[in-house]
mmCIF file of C-alpha atoms and ligand atoms in Angstrom:
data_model
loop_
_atom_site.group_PDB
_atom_site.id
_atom_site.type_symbol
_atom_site.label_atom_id
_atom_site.label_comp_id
_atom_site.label_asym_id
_atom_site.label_seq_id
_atom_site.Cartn_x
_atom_site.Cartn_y
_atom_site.Cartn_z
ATOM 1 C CA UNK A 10 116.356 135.578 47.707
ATOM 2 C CA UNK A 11 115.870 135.721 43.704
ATOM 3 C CA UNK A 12 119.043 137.921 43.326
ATOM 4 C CA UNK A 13 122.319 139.005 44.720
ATOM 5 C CA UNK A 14 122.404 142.473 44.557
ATOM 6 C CA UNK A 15 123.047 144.082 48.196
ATOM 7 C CA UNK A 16 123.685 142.680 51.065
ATOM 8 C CA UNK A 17 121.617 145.116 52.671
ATOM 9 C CA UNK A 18 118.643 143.556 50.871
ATOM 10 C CA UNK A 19 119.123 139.695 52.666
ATOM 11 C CA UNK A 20 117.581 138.472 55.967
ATOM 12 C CA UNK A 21 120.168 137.850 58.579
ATOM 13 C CA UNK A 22 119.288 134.358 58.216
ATOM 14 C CA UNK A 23 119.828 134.417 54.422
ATOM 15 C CA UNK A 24 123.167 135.413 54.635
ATOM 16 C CA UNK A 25 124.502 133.261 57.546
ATOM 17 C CA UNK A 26 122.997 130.664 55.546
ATOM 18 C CA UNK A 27 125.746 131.679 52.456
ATOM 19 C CA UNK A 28 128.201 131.940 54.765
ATOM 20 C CA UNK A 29 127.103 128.555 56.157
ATOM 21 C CA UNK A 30 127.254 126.835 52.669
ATOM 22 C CA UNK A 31 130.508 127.944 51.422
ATOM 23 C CA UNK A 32 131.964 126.105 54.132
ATOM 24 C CA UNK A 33 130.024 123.545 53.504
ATOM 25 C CA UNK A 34 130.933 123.476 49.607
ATOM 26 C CA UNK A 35 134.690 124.167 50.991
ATOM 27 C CA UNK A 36 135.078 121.574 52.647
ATOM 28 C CA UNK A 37 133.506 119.187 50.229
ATOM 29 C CA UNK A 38 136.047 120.773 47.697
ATOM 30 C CA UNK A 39 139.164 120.051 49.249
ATOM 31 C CA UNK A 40 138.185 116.563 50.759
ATOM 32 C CA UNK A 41 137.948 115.203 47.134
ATOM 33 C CA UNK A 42 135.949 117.468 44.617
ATOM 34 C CA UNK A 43 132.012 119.420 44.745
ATOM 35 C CA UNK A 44 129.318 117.170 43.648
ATOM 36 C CA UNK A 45 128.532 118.511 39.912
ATOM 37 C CA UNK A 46 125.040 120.011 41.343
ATOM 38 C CA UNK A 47 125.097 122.219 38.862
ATOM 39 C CA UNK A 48 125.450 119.783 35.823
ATOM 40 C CA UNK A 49 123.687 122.022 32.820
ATOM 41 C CA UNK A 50 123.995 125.035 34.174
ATOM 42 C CA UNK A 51 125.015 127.798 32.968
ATOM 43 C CA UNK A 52 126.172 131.468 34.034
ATOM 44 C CA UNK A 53 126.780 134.541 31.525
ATOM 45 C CA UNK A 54 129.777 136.899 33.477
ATOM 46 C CA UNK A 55 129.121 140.656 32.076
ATOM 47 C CA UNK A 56 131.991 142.761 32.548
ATOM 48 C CA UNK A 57 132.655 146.878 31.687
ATOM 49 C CA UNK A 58 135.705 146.520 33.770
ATOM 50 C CA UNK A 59 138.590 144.342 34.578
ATOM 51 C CA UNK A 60 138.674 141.847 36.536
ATOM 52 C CA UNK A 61 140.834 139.011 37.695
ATOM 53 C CA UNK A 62 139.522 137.262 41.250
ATOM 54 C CA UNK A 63 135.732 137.495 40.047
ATOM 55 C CA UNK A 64 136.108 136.562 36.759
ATOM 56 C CA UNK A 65 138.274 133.467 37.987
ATOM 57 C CA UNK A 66 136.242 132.668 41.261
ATOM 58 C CA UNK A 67 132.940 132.751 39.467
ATOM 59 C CA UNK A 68 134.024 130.542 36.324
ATOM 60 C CA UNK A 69 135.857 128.073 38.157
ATOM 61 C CA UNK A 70 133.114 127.573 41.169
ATOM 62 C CA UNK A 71 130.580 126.915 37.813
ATOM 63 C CA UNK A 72 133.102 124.486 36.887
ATOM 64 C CA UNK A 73 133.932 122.916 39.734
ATOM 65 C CA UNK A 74 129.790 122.235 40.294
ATOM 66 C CA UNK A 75 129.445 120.721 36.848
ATOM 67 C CA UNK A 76 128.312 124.409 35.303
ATOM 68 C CA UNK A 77 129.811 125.862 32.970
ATOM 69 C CA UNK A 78 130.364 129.916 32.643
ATOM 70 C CA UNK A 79 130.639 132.203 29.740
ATOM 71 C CA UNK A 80 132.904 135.634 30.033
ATOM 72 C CA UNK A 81 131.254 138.576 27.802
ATOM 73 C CA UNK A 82 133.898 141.079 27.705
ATOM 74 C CA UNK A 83 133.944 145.070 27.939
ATOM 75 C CA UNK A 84 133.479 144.912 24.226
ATOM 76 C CA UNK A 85 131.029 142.198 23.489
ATOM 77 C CA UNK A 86 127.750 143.574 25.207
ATOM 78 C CA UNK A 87 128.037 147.156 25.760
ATOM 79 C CA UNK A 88 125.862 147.785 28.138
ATOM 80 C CA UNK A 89 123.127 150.717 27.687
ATOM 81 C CA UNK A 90 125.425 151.394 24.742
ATOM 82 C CA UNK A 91 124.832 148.651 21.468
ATOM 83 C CA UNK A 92 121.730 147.294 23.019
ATOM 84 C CA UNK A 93 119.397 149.168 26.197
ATOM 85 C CA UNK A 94 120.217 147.113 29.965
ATOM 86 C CA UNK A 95 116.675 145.975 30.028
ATOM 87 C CA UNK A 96 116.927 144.075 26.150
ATOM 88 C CA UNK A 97 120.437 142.444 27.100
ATOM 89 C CA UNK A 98 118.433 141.206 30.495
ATOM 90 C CA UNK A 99 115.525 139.966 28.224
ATOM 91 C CA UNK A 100 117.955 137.918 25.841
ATOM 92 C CA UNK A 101 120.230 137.086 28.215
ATOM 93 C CA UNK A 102 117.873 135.439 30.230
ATOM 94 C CA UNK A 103 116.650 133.132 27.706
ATOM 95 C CA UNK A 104 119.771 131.640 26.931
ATOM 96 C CA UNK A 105 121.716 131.299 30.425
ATOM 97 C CA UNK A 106 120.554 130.129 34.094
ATOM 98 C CA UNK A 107 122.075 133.020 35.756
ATOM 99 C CA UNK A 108 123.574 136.518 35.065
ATOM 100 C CA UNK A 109 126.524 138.045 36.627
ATOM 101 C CA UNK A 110 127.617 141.586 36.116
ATOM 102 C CA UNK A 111 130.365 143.760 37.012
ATOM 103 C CA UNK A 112 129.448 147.553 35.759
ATOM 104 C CA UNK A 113 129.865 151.217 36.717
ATOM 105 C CA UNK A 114 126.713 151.903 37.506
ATOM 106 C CA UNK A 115 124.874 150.077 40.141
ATOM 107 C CA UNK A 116 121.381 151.435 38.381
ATOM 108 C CA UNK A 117 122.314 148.541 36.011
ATOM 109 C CA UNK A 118 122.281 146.051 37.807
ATOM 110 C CA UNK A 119 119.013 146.940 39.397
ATOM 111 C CA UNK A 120 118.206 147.345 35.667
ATOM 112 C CA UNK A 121 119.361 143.947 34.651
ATOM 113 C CA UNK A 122 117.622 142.223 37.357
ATOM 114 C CA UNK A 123 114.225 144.449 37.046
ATOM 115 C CA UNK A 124 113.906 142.602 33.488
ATOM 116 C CA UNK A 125 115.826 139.033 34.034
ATOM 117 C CA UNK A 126 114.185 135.830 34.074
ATOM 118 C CA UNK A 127 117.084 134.273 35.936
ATOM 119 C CA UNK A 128 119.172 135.545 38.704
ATOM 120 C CA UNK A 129 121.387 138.327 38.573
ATOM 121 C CA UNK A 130 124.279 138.569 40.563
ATOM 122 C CA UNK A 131 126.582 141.849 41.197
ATOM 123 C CA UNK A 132 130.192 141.642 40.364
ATOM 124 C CA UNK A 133 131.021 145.343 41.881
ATOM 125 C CA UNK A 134 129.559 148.327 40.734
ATOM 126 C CA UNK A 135 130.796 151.689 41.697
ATOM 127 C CA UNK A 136 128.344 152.131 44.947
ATOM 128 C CA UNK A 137 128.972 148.265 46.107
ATOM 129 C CA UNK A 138 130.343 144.788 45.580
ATOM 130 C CA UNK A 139 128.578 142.779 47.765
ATOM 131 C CA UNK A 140 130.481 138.796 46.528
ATOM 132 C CA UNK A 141 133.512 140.663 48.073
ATOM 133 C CA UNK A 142 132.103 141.677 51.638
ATOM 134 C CA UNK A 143 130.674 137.692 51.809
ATOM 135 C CA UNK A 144 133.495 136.229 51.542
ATOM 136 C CA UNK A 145 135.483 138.564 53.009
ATOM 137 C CA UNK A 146 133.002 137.694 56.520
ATOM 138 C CA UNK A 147 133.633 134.258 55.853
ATOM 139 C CA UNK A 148 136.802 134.702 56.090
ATOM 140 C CA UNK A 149 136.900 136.833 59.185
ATOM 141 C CA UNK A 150 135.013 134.007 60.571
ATOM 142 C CA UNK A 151 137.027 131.371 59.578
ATOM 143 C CA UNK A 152 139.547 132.974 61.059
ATOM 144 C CA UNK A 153 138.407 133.828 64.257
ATOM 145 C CA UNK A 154 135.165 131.130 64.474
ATOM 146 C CA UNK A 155 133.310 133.917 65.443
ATOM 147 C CA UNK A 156 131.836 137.461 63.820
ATOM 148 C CA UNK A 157 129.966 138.543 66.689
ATOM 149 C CA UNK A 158 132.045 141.678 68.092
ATOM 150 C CA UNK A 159 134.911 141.215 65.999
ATOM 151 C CA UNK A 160 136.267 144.871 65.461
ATOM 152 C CA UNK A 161 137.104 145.491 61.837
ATOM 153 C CA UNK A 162 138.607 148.524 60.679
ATOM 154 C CA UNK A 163 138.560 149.921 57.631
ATOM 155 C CA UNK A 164 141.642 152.155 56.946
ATOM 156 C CA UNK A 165 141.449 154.186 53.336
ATOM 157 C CA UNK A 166 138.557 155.576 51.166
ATOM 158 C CA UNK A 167 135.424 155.211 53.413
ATOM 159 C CA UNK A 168 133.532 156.142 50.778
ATOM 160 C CA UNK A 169 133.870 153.386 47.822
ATOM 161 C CA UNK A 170 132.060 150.010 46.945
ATOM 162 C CA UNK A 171 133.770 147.583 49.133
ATOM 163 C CA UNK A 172 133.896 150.004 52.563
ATOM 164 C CA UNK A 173 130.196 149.958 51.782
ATOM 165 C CA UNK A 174 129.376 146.095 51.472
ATOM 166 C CA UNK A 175 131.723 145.272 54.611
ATOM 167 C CA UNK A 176 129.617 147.714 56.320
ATOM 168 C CA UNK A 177 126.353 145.987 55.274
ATOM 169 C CA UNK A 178 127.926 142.315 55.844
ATOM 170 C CA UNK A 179 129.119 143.398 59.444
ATOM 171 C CA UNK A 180 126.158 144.843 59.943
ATOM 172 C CA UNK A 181 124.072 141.580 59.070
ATOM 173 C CA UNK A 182 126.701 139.568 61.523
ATOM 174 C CA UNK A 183 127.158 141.495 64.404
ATOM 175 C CA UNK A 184 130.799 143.172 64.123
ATOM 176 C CA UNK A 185 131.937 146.328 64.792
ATOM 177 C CA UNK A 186 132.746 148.068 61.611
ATOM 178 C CA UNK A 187 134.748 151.413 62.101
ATOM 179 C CA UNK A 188 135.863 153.689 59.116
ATOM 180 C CA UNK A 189 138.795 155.015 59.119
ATOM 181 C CA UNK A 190 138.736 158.012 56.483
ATOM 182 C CA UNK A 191 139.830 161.253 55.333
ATOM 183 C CA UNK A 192 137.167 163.531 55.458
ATOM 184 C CA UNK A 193 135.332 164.017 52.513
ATOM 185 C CA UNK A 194 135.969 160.499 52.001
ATOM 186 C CA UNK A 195 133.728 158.791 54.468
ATOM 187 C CA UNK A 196 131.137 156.734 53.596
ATOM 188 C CA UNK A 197 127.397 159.107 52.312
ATOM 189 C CA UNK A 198 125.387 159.161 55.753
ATOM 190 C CA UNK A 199 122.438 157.535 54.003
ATOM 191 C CA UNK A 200 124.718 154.475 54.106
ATOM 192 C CA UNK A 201 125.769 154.663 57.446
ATOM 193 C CA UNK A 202 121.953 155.039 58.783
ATOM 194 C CA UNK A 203 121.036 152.457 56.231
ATOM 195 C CA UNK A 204 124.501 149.745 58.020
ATOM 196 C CA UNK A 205 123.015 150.811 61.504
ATOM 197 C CA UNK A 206 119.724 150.179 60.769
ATOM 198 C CA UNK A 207 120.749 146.522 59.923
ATOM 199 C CA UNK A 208 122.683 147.103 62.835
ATOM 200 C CA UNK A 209 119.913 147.529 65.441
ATOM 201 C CA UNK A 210 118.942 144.014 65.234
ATOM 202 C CA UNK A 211 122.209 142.206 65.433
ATOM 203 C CA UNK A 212 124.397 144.218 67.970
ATOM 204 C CA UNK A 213 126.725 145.256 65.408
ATOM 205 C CA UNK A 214 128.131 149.110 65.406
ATOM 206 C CA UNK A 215 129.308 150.921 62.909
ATOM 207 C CA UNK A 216 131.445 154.083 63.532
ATOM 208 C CA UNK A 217 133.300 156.903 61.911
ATOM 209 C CA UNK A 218 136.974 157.798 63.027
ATOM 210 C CA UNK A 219 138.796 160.185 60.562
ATOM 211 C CA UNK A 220 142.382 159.212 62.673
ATOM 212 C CA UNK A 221 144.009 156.218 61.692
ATOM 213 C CA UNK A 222 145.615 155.498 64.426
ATOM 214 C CA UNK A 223 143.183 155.815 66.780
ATOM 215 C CA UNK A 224 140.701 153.736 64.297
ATOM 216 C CA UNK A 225 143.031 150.964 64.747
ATOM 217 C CA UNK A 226 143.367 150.353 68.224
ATOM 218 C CA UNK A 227 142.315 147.578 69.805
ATOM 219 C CA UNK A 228 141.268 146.186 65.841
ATOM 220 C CA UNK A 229 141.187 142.001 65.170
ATOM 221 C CA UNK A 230 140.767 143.059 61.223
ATOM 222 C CA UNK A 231 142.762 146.034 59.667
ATOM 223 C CA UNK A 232 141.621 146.593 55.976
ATOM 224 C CA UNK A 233 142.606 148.352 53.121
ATOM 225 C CA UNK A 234 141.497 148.966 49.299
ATOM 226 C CA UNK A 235 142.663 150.911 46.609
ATOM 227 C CA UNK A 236 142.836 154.697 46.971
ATOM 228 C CA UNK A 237 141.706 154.874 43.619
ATOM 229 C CA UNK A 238 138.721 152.422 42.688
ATOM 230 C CA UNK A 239 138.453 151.629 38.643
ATOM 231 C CA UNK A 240 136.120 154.608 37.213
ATOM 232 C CA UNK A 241 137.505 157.312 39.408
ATOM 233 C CA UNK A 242 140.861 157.088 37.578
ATOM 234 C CA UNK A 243 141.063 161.267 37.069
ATOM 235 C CA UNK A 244 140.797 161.561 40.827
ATOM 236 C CA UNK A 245 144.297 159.931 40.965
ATOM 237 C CA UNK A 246 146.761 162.733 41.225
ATOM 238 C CA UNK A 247 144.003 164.232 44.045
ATOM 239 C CA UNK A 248 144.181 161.165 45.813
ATOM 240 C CA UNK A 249 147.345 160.435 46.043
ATOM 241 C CA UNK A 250 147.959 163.503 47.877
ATOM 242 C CA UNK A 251 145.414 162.738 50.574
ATOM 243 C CA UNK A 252 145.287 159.344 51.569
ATOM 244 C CA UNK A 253 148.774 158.332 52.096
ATOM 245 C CA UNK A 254 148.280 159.001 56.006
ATOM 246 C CA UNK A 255 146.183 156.047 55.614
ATOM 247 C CA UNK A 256 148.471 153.665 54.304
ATOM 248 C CA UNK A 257 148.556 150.358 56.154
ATOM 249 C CA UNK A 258 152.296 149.740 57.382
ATOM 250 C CA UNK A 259 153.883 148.037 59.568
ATOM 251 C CA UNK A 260 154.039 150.853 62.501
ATOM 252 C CA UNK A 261 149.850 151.002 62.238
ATOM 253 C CA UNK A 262 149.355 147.164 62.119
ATOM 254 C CA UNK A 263 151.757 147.481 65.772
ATOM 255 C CA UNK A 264 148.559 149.224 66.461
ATOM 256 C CA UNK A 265 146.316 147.052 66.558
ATOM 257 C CA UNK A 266 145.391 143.924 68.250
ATOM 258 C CA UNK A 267 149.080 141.558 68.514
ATOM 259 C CA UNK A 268 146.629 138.844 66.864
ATOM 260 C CA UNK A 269 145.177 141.190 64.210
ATOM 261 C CA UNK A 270 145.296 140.303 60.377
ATOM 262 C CA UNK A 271 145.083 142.425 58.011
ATOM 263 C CA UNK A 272 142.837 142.267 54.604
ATOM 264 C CA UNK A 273 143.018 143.772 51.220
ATOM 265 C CA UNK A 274 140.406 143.169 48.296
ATOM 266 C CA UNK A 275 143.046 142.922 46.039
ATOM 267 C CA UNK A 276 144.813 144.460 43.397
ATOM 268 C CA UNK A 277 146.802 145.941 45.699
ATOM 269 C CA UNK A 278 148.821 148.923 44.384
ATOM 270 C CA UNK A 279 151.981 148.084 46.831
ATOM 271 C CA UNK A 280 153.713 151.030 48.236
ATOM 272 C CA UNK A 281 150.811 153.087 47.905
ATOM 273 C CA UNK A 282 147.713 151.794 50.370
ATOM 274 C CA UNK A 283 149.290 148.756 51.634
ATOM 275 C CA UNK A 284 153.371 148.105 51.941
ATOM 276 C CA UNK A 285 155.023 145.175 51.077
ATOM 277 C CA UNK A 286 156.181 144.325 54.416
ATOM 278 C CA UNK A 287 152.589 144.068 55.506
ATOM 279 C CA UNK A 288 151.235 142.369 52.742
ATOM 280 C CA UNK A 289 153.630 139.747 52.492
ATOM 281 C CA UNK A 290 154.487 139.795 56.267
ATOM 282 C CA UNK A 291 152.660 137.676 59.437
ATOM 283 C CA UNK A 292 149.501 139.274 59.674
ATOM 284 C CA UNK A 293 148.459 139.347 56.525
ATOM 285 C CA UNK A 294 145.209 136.695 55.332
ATOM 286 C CA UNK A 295 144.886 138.327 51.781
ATOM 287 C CA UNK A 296 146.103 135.178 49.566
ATOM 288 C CA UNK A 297 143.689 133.448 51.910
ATOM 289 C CA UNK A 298 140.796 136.288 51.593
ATOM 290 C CA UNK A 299 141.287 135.683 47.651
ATOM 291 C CA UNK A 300 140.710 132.067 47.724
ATOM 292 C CA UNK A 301 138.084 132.317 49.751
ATOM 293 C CA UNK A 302 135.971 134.351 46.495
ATOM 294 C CA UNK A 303 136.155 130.812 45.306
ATOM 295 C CA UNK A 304 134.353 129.128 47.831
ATOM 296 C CA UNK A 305 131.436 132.426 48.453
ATOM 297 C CA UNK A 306 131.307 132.343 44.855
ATOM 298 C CA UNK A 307 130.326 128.089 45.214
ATOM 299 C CA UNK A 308 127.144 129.169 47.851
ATOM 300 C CA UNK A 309 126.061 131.887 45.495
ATOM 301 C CA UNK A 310 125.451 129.729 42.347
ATOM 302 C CA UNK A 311 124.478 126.731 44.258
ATOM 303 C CA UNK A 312 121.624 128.590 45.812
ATOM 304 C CA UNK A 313 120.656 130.890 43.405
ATOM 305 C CA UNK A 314 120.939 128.301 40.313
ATOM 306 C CA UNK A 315 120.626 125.205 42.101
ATOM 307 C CA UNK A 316 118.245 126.019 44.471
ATOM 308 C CA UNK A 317 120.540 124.427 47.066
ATOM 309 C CA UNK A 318 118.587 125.357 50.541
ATOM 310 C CA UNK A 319 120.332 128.053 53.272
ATOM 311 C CA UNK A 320 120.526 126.979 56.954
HETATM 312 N N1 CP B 406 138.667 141.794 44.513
HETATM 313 C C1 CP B 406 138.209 141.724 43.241
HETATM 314 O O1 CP B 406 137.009 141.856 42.974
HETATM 315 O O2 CP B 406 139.175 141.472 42.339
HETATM 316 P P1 CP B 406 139.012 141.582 40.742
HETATM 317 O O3 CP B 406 138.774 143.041 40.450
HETATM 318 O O4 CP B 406 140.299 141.084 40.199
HETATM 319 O O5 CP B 406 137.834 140.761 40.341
HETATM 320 N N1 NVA B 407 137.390 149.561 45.106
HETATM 321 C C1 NVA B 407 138.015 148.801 44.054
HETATM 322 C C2 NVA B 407 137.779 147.339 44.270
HETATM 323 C C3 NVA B 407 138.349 146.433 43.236
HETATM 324 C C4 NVA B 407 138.047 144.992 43.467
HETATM 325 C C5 NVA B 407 137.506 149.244 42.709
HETATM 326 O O1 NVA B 407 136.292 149.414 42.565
HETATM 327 O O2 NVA B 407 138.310 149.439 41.800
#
């Protein structure tokens, strides 16, 4: 593994070895402090849009491993705009030990990391963000000390970046992913035969079920994301007409599993996809889910600049 750029890309061994070593590195964390493995090390954070849970997670894991991260704003590169992708790679590269980018187009990335001499990690891009989906499983797993047959559902647009790394990640770890979607909004096919190839070999499922509240039945994991994902912001009005059916309230969590929590990628636009009674009510694990970037974020750099070993 040179880069992260897609779940689907890892061995299944590769990525239960991340999921492996962020517990690892968690624990070590909060029994006293990480061991500054990555003492000289550095990591350049390109962003085109906001961010505050990657930005945070990624800086403050490079920190806590002796590293040291360095936040080039909207402004500051320009990707493909003041310099071409494959010139900021080449420069880049030569000054820092790793790249991390967060961009609209995933092309870029697989730009950035076509020309990099150091590994490039993806923040999000508009078809995936695969740090989110990793920790996100780790989570799932901390939770329930298991991923095999876990049933997450995934109640909103079917169709955006995180629905597809969570269907990739459960894929690679044996859950059953269902997508719960308007139509139109359900995730392209290619990516469904691409999750159930990955599928085949794990005993993982992924299916398609436009009804809510059928989708939900019977789910351990009920998550949600944005109607709206940053880039598609003159969809909006459209959107907000269609997907409110799909909000995640209390009377669909009653739906689900007694035990079931419920996940959000955060920001959450409150009222809208997600209520507050949910969010801030028993069954929710997203303060938890957004701690965990933290610790994913640890495994990443440690492996990929430290050459810390997966098992
Ligand atoms: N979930 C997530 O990636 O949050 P940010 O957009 O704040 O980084
Ligand atoms: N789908 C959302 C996720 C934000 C972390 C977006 O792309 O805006």
């Amino acid at each position: 593994m040179k880069h992260f750029l897609c779940i689907a890309d890892l061995t299944v061994d590769e990525f239960e070895g991340l999921l492996n070593l962020a517990e690892r590195l968690k624990k070590e964390y909060l029994s006293g402090g990480n061991k500054p493995i990555l003492a000289g090390k550095t990591l350049g954070m390109i962003f085109q849009k906001p961010s505050l849970r990657t930005r945070v997670s990624f800086d403050m894991a490079m920190l806590h491993l002796g590293g040291q991260a360095l936040y080039l704003s909207p402004n500051e590169i320009q990707l493909g705009k003041r310099e071409a992708v494959s010139d900021v790679a080449r420069v880049l590269s030569r000054y820092v030990h790793g790249i991390m980018a967060r961009v609209f187009a995933y092309d870029d990335v697989l730009e950035l990391a076509r020309w990099s001499s150091v590994p490039v990690i993806n923040g999000l891009s508009d078809y995936n963000h695969p740090c989110q989906a990793l920790s996100d499983v780790f989570t799932v797993r901390e939770r329930f000390g298991t991923l095999r047959g876990i049933r997450l559902v995934f109640v909103g647009d079917g169709s955006n970046n995180v629905a597809t790394s969570l269907m990739f990640a459960g894929a690679q770890t044996g859950m059953d992913i269902v997508i719960s979607a308007p139509a139109g909004y359900m995730p392209k096919p290619e990516t469904v035969a691409k999750a159930r190839q990955l599928a085949a070999g794990t005993g993982a499922s992924i299916s398609l079920i436009e009804n809510p509240k059928e989708a939900v039945r019977g789910a351990q994991v009920i998550y949600t994301d944005v109607w709206t994902s940053m880039g598609q912001e003159a969809e909006a009005e459209e959107r907000q007409k269609i997907f409110p059916p799909y909000q995640v309230n209390s009377a669909l969590v009653a739906l689900a599993d007694p035990k079931a929590i419920v996940m959000h990628c955060l920001p959450a636009h409150r009222g809208q996809e997600i209520t507050d009674e949910v969010m801030d009510g028993p069954h929710s694990a997203v303060f938890d889910q957004a701690e965990n970037r933290l610790h994913a974020q640890k495994a990443l750099v440690a492996h990929l600049l430290g050459g810390v070993p997966l098992s």
